[in-house]
PDB file of C-alpha atoms in Angstrom:
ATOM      1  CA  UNK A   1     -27.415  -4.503 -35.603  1.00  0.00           C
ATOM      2  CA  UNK A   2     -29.243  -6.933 -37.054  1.00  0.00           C
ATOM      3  CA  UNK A   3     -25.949  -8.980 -38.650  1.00  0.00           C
ATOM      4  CA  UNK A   4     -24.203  -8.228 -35.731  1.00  0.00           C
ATOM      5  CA  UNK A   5     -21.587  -6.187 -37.103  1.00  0.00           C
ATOM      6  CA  UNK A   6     -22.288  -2.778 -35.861  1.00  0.00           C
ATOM      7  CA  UNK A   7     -22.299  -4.352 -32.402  1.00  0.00           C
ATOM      8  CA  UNK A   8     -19.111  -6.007 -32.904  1.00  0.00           C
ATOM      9  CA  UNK A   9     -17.320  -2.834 -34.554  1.00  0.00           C
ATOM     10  CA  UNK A  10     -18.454  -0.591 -31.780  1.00  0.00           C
ATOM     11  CA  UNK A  11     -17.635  -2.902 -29.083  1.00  0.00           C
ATOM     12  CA  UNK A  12     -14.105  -3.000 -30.735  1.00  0.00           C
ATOM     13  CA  UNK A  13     -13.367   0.473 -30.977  1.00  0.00           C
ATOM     14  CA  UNK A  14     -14.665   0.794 -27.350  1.00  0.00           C
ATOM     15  CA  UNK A  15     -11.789  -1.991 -26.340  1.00  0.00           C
ATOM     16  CA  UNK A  16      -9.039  -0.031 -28.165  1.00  0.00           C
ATOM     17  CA  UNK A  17     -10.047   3.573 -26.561  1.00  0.00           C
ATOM     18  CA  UNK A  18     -10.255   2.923 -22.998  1.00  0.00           C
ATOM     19  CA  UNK A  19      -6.649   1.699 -21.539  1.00  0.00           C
ATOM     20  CA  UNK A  20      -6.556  -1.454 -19.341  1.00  0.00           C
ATOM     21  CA  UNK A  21      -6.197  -1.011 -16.044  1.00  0.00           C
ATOM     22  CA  UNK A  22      -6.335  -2.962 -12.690  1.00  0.00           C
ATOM     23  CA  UNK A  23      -2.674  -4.162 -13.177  1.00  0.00           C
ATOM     24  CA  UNK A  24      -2.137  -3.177  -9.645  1.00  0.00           C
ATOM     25  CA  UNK A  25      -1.921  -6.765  -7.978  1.00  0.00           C
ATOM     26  CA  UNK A  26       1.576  -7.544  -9.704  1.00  0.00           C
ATOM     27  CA  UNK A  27       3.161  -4.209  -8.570  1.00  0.00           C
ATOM     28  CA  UNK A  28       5.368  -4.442  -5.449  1.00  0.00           C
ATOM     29  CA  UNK A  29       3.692  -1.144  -3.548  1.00  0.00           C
ATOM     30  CA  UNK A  30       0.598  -3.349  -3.635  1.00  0.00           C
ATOM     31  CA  UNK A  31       1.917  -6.587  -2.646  1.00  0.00           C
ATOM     32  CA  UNK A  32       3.700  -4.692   0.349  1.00  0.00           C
ATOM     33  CA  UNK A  33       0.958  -2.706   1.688  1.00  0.00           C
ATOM     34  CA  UNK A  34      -0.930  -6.312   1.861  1.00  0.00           C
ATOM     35  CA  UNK A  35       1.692  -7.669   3.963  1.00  0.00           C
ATOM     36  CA  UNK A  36       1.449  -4.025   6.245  1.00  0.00           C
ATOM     37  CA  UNK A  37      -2.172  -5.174   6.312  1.00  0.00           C
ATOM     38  CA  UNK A  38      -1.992  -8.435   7.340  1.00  0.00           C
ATOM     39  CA  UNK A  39       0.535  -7.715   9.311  1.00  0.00           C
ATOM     40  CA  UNK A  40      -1.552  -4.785  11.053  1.00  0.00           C
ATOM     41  CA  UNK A  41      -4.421  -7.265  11.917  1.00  0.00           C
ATOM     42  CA  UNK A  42      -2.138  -9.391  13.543  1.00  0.00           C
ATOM     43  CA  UNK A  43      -0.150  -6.877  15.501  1.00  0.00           C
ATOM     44  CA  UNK A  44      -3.105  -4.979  16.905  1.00  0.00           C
ATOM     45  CA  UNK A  45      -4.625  -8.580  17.403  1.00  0.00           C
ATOM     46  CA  UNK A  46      -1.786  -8.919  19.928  1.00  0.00           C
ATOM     47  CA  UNK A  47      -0.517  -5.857  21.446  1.00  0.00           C
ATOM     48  CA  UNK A  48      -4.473  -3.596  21.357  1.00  0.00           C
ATOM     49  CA  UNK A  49      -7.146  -4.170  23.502  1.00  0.00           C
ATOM     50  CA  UNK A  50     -10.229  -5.114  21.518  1.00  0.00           C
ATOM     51  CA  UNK A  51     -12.942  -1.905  22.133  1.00  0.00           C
ATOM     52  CA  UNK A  52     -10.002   0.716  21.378  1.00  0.00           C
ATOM     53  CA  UNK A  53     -10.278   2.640  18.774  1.00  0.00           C
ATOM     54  CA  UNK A  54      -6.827   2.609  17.895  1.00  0.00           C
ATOM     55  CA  UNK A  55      -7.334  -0.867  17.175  1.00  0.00           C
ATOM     56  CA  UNK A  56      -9.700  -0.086  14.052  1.00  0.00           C
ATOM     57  CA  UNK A  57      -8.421   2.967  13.023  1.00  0.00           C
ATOM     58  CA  UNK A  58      -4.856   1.007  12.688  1.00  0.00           C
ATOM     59  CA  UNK A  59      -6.714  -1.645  10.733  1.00  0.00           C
ATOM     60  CA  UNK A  60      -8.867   0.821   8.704  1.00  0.00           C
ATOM     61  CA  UNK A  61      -5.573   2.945   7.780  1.00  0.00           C
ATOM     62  CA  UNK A  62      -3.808  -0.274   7.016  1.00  0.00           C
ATOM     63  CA  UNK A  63      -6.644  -1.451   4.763  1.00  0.00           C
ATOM     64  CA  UNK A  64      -7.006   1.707   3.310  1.00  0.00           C
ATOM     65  CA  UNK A  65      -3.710   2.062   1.885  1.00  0.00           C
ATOM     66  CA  UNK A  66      -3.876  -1.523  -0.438  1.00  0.00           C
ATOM     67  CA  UNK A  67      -7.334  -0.987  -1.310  1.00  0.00           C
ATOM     68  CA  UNK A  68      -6.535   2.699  -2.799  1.00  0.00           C
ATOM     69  CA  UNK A  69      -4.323   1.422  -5.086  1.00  0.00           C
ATOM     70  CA  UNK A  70      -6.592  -1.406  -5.889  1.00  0.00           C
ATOM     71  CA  UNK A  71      -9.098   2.023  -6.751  1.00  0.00           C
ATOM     72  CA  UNK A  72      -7.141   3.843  -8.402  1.00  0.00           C
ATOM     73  CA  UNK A  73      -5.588   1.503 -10.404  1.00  0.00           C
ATOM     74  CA  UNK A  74      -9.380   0.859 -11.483  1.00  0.00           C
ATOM     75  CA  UNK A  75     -10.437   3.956 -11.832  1.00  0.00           C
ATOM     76  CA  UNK A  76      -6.677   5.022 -14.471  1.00  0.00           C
ATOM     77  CA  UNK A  77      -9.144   3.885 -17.488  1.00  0.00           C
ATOM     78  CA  UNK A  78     -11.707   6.777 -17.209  1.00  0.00           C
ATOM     79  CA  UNK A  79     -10.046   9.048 -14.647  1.00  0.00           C
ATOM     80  CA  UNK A  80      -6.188   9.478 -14.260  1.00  0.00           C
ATOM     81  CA  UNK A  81      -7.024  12.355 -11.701  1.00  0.00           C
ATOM     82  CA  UNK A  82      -9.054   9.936  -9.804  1.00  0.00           C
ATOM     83  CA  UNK A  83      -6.250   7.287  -9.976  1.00  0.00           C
ATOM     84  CA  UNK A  84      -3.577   9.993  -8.716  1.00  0.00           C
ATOM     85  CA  UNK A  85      -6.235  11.298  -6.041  1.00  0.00           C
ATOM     86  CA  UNK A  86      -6.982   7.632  -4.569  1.00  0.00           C
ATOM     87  CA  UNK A  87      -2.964   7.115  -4.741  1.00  0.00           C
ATOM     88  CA  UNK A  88      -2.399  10.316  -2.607  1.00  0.00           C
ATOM     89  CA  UNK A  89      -5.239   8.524  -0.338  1.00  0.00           C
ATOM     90  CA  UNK A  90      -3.071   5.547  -0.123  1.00  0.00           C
ATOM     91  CA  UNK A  91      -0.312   7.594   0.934  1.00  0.00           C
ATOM     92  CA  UNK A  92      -1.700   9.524   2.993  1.00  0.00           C
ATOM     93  CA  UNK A  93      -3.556   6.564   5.093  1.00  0.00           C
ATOM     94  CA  UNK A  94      -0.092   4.501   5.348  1.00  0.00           C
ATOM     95  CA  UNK A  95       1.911   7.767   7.105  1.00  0.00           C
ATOM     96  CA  UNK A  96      -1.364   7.707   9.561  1.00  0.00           C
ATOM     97  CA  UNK A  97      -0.699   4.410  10.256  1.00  0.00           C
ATOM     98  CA  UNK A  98       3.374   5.148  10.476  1.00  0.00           C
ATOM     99  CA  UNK A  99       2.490   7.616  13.853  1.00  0.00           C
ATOM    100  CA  UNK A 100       0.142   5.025  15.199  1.00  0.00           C
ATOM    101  CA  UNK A 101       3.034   2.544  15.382  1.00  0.00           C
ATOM    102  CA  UNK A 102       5.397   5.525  16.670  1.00  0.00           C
ATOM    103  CA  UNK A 103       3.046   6.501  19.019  1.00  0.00           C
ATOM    104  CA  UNK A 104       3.039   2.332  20.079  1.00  0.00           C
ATOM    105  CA  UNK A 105       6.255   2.288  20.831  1.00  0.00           C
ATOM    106  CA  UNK A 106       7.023   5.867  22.194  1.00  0.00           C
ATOM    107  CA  UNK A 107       3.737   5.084  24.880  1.00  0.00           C
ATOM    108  CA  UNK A 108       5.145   1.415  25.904  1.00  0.00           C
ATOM    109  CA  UNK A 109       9.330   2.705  26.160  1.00  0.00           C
ATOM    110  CA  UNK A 110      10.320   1.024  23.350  1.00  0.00           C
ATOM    111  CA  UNK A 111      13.059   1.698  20.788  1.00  0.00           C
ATOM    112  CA  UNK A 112      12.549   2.375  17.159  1.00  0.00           C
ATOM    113  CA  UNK A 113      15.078   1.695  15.293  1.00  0.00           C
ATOM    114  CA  UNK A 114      16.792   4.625  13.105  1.00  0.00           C
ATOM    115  CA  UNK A 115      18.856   3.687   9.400  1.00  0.00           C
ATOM    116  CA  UNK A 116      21.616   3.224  11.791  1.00  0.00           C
ATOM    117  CA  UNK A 117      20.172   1.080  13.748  1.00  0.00           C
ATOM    118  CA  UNK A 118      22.313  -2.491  14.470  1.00  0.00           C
ATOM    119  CA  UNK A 119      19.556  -4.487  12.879  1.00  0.00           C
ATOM    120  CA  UNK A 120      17.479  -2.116  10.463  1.00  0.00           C
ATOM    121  CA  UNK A 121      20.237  -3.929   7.881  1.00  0.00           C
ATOM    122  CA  UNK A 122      19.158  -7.130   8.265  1.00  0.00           C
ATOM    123  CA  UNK A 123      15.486  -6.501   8.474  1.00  0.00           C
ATOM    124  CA  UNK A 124      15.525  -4.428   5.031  1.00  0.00           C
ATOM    125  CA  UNK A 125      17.505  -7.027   3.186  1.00  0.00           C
ATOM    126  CA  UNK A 126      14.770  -9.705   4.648  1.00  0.00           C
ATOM    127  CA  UNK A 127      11.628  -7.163   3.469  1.00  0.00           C
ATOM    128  CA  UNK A 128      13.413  -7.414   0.100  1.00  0.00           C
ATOM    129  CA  UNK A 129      13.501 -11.291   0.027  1.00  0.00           C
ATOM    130  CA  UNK A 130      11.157 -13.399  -1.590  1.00  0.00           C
ATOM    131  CA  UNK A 131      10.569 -15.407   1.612  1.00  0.00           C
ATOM    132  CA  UNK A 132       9.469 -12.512   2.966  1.00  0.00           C
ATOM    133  CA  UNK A 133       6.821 -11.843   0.167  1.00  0.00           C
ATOM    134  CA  UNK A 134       5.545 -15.227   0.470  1.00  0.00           C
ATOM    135  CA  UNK A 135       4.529 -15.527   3.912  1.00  0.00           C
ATOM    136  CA  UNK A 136       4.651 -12.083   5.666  1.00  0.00           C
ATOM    137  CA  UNK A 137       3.402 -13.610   8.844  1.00  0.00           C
ATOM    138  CA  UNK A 138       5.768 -16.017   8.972  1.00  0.00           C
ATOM    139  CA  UNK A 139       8.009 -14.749  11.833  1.00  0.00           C
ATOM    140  CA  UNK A 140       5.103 -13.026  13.994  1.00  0.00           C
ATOM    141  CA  UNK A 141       4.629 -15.847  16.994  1.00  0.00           C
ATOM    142  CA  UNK A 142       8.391 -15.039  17.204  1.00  0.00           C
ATOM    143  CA  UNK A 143       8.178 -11.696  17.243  1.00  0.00           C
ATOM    144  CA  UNK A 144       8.066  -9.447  20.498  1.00  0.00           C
ATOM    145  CA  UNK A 145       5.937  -5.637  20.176  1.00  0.00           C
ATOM    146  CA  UNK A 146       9.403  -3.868  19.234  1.00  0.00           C
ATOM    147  CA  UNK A 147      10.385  -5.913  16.584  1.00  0.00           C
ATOM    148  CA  UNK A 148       6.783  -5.924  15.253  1.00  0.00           C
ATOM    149  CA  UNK A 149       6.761  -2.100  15.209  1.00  0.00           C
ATOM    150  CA  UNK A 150      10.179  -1.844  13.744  1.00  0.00           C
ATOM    151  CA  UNK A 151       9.191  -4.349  10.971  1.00  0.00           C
ATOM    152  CA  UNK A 152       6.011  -2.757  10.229  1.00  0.00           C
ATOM    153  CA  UNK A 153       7.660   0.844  10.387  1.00  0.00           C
ATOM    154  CA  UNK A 154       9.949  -0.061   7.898  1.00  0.00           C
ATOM    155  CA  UNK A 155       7.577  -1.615   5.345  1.00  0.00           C
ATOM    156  CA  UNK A 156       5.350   1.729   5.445  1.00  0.00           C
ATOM    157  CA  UNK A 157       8.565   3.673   4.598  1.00  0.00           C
ATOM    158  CA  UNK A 158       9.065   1.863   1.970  1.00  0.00           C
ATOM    159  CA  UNK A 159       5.514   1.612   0.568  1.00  0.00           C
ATOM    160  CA  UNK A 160       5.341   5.505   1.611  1.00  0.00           C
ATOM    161  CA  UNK A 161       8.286   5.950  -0.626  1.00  0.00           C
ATOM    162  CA  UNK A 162       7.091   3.629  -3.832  1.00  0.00           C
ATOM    163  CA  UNK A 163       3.721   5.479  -3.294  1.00  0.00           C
ATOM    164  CA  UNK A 164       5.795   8.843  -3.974  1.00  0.00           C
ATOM    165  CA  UNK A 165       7.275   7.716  -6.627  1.00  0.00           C
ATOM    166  CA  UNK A 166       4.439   6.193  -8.140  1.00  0.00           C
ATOM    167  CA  UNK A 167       2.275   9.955  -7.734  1.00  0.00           C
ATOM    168  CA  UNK A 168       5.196  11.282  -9.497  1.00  0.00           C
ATOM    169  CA  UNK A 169       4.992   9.052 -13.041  1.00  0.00           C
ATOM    170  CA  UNK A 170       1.233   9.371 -12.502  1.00  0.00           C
ATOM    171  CA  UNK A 171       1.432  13.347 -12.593  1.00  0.00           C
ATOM    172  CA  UNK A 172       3.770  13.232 -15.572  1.00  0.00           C
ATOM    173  CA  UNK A 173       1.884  10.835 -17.850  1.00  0.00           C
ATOM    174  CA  UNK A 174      -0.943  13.056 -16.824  1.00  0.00           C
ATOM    175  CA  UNK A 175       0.714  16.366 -18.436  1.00  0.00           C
ATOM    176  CA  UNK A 176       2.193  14.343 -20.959  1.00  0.00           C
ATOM    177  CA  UNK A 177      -0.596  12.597 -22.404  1.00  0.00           C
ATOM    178  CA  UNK A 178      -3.917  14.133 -20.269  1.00  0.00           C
ATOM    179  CA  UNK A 179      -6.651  12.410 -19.318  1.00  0.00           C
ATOM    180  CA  UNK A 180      -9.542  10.413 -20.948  1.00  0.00           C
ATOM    181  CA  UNK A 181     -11.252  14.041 -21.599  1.00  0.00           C
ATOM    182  CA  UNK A 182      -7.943  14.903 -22.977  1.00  0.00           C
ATOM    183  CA  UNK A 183      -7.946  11.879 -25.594  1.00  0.00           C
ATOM    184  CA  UNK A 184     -11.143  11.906 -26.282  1.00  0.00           C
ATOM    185  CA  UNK A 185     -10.833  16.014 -28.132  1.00  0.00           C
TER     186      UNK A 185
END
């Protein structure tokens, strides 16, 4: 240690054996559950009465499902079961929040909107846009409780369904290639 070269060897080899991760903020399933969050804080902002507990288990669900990723995403350097465990937490925490807007609309009479629905279309192909991704909140002053649910219902779906895809590649890579106990025998 004295020339420094042990140090810098080591601290090489170290780089080179432990995968990157934390790539998590330029994936889509990430940048869509933060508009679901922001999106959530605004909603129950509006339409819950501050004291409920609905109100902050919407926003704690919400949160929960970006900041999993964020985890696990972390965590895929030392622990790919921990990175497939805090996806499933993700998951799991968006679908909660999916019956929470359900239950919204089912407890005020409103109507949420099916596939079929005349303007599920046009709201997927805006999710999709790069408007959309840019300012999520754009449209909310504008926006009455059933078209907030409906949007919001629809972006879970679609995170719920990246999420599932995302546990399956996870699960594979992990039978594939193990994990960092795996590599290291």
């Amino acid at each position: 240690l004295s020339d420094g070269s042990d140090f810098t060897t080591k601290h090489l080899a170290m780089e080179t054996f432990l995968p990157k991760g934390n790539g998590y903020r330029h994936l889509r399933v990430y940048r869509v559950t933060e508009a679901i969050h922001d999106l959530t804080e605004r909603f129950v902002s509006d339409y819950i009465p501050r004291g409920s507990r609905t109100r902050d288990q919407m926003v704690q669900a919400a949160r929960s499902g970006k900041q999993n990723i964020a985890e696990g995403s972390a965590a895929s350097s030392t622990s790919k079961e921990t990175e497939i465990k805090l996806t499933n937490v993700a998951k799991a925490s968006l679908e909660e929040l999916l019956i929470d807007y359900q239950d919204y609309l089912r407890q005020h009479d409103l109507c949420q909107w099916g596939k079929e629905h005349p303007r599920t279309r046009g709201l997927r192909e805006y999710l999709k846009s790069e408007a959309f991704m840019a300012s999520p909140l754009h449209y909310c002053d504008r926006m009455e409780a059933e078209e907030f649910c409906n949007l919001c219902l629809t972006l879970i779906n679609q995170a719920t369904y990246m999420l599932r895809r995302m546990l399956e590649t996870q699960q594979q890579q992990f039978l594939a290639n193990g994990g960092i106990k795996e590599l290291m025998y």
